[in-house]
Short mmCIF file of C-alpha atoms and ligand atoms in Angstrom, two decimals:
data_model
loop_
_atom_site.label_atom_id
_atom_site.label_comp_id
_atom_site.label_asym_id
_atom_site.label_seq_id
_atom_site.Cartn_x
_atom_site.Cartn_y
_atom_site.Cartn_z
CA UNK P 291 88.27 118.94 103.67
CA UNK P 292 88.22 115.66 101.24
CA UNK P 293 89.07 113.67 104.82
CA UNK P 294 87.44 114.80 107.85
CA UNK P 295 87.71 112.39 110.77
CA UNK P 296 85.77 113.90 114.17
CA UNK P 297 86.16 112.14 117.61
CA UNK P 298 86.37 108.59 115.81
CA UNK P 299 86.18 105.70 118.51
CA UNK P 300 87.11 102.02 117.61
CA UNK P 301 87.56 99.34 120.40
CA UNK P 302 87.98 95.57 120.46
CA UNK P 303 86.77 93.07 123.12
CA UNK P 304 87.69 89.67 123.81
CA UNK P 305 86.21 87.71 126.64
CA UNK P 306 85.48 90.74 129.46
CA UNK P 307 88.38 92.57 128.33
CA UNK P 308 87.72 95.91 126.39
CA UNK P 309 90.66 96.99 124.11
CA UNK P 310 89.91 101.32 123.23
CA UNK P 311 92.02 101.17 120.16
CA UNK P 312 91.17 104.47 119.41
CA UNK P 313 89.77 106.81 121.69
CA UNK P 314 88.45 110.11 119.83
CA UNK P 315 90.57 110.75 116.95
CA UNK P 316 90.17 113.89 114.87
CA UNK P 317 92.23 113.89 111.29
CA UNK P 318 91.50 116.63 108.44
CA UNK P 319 93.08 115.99 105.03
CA UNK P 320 92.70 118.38 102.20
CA UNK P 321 92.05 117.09 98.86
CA UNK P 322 95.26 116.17 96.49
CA UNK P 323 97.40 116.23 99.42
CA UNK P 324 99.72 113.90 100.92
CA UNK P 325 99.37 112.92 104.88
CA UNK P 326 101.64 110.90 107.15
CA UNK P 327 100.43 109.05 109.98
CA UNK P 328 103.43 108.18 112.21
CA UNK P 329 103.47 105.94 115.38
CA UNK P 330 104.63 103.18 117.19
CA UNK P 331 103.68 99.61 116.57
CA UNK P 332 99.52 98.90 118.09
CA UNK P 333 99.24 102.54 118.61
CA UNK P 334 96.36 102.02 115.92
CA UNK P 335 97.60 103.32 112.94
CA UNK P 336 96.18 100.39 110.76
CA UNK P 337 92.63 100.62 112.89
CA UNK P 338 92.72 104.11 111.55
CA UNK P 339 93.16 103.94 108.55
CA UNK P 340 91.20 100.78 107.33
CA UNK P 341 88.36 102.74 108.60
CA UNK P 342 88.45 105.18 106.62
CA UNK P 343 89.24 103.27 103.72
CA UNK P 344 85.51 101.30 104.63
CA UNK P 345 87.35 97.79 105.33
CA UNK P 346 86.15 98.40 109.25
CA UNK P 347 83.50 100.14 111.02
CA UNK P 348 84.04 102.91 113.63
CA UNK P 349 81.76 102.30 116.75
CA UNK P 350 81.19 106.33 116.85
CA UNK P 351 82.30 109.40 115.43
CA UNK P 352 82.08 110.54 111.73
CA UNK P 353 84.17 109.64 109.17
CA UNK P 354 83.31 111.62 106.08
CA UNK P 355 85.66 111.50 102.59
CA UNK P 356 84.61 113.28 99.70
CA UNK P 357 81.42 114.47 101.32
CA UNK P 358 80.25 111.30 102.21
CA UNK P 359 79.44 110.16 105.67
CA UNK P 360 81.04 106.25 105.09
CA UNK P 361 80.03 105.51 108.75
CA UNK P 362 76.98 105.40 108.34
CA UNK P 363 76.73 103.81 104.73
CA UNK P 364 75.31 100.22 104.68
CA UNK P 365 77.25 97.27 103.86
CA UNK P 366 76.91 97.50 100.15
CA UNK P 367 77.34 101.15 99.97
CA UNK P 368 80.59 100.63 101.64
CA UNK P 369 81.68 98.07 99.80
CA UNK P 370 80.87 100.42 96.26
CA UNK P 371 82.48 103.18 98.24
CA UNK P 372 85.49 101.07 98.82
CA UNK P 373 85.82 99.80 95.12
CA UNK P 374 85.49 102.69 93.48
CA UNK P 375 87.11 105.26 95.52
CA UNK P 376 89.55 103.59 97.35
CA UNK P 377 93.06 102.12 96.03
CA UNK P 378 95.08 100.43 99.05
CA UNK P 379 98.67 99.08 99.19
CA UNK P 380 99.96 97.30 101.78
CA UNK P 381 103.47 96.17 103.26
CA UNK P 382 103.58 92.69 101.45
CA UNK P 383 101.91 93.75 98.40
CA UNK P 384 99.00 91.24 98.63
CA UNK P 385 99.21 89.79 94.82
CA UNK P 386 97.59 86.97 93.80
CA UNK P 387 100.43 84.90 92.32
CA UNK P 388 98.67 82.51 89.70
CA UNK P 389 98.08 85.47 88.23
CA UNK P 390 100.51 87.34 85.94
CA UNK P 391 100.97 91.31 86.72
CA UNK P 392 98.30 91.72 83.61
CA UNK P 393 96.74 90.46 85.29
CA UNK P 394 96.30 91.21 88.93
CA UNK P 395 95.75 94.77 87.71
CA UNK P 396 93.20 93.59 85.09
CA UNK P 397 91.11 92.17 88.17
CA UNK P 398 90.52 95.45 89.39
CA UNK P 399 90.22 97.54 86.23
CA UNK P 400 87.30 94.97 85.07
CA UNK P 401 85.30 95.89 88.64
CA UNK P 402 86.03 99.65 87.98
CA UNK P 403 83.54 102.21 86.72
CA UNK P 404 86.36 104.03 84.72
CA UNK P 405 89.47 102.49 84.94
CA UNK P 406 92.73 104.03 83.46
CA UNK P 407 94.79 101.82 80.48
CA UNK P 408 96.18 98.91 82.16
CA UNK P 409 99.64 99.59 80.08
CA UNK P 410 99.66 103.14 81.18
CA UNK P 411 99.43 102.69 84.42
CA UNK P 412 102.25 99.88 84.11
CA UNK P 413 104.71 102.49 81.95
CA UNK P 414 103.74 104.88 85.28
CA UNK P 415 105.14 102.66 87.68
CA UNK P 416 108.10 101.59 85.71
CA UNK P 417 107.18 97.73 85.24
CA UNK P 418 105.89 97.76 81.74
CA UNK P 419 108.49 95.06 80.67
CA UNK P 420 106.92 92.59 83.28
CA UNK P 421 103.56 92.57 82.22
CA UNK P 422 103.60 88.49 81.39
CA UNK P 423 105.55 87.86 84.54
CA UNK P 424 104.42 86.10 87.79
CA UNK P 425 104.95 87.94 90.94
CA UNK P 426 107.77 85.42 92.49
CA UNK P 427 109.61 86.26 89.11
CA UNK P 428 109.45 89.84 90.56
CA UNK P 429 111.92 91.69 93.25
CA UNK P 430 110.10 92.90 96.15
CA UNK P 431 110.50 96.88 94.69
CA UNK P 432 108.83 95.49 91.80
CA UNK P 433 106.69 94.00 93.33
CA UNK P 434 105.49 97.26 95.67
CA UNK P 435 105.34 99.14 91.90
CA UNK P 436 102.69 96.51 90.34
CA UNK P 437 100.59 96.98 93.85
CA UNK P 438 100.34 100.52 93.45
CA UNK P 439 99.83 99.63 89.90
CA UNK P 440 96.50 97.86 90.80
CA UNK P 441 95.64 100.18 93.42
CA UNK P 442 95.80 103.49 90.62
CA UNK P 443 94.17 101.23 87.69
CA UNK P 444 90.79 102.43 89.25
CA UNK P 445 91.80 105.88 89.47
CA UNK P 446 90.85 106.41 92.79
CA UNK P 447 90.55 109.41 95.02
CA UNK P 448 92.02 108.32 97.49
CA UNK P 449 95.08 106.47 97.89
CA UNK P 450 95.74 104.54 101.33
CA UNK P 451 99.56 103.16 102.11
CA UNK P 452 100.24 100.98 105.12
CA UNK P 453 103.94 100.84 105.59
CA UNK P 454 104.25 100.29 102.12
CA UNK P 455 108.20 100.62 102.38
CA UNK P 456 108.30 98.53 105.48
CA UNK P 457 109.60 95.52 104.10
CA UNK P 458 111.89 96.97 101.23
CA UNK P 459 116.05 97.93 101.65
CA UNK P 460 116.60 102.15 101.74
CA UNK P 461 117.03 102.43 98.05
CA UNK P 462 114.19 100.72 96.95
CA UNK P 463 112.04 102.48 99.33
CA UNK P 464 112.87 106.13 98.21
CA UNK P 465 112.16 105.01 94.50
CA UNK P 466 108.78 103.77 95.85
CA UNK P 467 108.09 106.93 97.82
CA UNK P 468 109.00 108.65 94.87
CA UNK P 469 107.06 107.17 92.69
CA UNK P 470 103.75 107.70 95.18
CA UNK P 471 104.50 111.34 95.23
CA UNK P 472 105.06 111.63 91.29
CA UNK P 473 100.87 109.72 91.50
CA UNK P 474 99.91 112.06 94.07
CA UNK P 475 101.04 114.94 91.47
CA UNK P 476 99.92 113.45 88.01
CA UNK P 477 96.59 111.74 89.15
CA UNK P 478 95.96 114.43 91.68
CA UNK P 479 95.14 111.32 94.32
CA UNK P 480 94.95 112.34 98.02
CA UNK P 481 97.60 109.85 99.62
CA UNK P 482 97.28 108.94 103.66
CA UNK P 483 100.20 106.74 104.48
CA UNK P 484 101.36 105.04 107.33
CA UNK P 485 105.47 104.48 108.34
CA UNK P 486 107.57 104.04 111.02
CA UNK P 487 110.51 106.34 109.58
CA UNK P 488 110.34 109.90 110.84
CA UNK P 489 112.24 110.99 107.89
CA UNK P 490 109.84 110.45 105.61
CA UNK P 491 107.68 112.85 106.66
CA UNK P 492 109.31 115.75 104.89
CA UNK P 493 107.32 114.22 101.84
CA UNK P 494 103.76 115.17 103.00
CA UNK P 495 102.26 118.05 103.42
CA UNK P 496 100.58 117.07 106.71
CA UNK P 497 101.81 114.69 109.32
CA UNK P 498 99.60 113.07 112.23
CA UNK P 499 101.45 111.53 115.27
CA UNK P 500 99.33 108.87 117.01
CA UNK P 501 100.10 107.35 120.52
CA UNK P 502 97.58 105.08 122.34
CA UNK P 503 94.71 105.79 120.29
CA UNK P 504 95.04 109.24 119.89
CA UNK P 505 96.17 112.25 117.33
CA UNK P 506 98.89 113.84 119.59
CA UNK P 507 100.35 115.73 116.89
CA UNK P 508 99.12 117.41 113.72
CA UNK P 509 102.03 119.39 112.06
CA UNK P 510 101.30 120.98 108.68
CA UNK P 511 104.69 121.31 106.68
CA UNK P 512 105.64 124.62 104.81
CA UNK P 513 108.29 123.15 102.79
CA UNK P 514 107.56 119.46 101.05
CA UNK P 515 110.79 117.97 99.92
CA UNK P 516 111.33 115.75 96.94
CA UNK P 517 111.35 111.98 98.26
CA UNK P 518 114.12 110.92 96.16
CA UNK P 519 116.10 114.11 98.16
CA UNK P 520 114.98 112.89 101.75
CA UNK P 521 118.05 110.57 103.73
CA UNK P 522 117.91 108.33 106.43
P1 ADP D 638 99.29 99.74 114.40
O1 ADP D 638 98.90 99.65 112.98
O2 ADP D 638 99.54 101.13 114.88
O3 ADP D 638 100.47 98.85 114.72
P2 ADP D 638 96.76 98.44 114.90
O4 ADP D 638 95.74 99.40 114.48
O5 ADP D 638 97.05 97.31 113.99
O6 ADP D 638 98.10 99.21 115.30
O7 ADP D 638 96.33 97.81 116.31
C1 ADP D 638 96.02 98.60 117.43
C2 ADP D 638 95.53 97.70 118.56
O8 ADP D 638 94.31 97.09 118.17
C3 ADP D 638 96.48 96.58 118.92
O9 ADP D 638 96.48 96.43 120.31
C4 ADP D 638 95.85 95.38 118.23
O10 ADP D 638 96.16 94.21 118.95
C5 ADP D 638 94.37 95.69 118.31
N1 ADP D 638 93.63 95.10 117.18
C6 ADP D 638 93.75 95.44 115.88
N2 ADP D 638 92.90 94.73 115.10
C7 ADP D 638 92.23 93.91 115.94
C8 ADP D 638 91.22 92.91 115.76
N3 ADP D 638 90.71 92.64 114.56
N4 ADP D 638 90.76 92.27 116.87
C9 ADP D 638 91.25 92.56 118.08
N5 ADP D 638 92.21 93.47 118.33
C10 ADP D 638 92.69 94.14 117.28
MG1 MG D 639 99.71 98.57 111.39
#
């Protein structure tokens, strides 16, 4: 299993009040595959998943990707860990907008060990024409295509989407899921990615339900179905 998440616990606590924002969560993942985590809002999706991309700590459990135990790597290893294996996209793509698209991706390919040609990677993503530009010159679609972009510059193994269609219109966000299944199947990246739309879950080849904390669904899927095919 590239992911392999056993009886991961995560809570919060403010004042006397203990928050169990995840309470034993077990997640397998096989490597090049695609894996939906769908659940309602503070159900701790985001928890979840920024712990196994090394951005948080687990208080027990394992968390192992790629054959490495990351809970129990020390502050620098994690932080190497997260750099070099990790590429992240978010809802509101997170670019830094003094900088042109250039780059923002050029940040992260000049921190990588073996980062792929920043003007590939833009012809992959279908912005290679707004390579100068600043990210307010860019639509929101656009936008969501230079952050996965930077994310893939580093080649990474492991690809981690938080509701990365969560603030884009229906048409825009099939051409984005689209375009994370064609790097899923030309890079070979493992993609975990969070949504709220049920729908989309035809796309990946393993889909995790979480409610309150915990995994209470696991459904592997026979059949995957093209994104740009899936309706809503
Ligand atoms: P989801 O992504 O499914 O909406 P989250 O993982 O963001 O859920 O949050 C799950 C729960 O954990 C929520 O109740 C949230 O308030 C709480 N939580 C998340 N991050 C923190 C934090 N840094 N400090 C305190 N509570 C947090
Ligand atoms: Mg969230």
């Amino acid at each position: 299993m590239f992911i392999d998440v056993s009886d991961l616990k995560k809570s919060y606590t403010s004042g006397v009040v203990k928050n169990q924002v995840l309470k034993g969560i077990g997640l397998k993942l096989e490597k090049g595959k695609i894996g939906i985590i769908l659940g309602p809002s503070g159900s701790g999706k985001s928890t979840m998943m920024n712990i196994i991309g090394g951005i948080d700590r687990g208080d027990s459990g394992s968390v192992t990707v790629g054959g490495v135990e990351i809970n129990r790597l020390n502050d620098d290893r994690l932080t190497d860990y997260r750099r070099e294996k990790v590429g992240f996209v978010f809802q509101f793509y997170n670019l830094v907008p003094n900088l042109t698209v250039g780059e923002n991706i050029e940040v992260v390919a000049s921190i990588s060990k073996s980062p792929l040609n920043i003007d590939e990677v833009l012809a992959a993503v279908g912005v290679q024409d707004k390579k100068h530009s600043f990210p307010r010159e860019l639509s929101g679609g656009e936008q969501q295509r230079v952050s996965i972009a930077r994310a893939i510059v580093k080649n990474p193994k492991l690809l981690l989407c938080d509701e990365p269609t969560g603030a884009l219109d229906y048409q825009t966000s099939r051409s984005i899921l689209n375009l994370l299944q064609q790097v899923n199947e030309e890079y070979g990246t493992t993609i975990l990615m969070i949504t709220h739309n049920t729908a989309i879950a035809s796309m990946a080849n393993r889909v995790f339900k979480l409610r309150n904390g915990e995994i209470v669904e696991d459904i592997i899927n026979q059949t995957i179905f093209p994104a740009e095919r899936i309706e809503w």
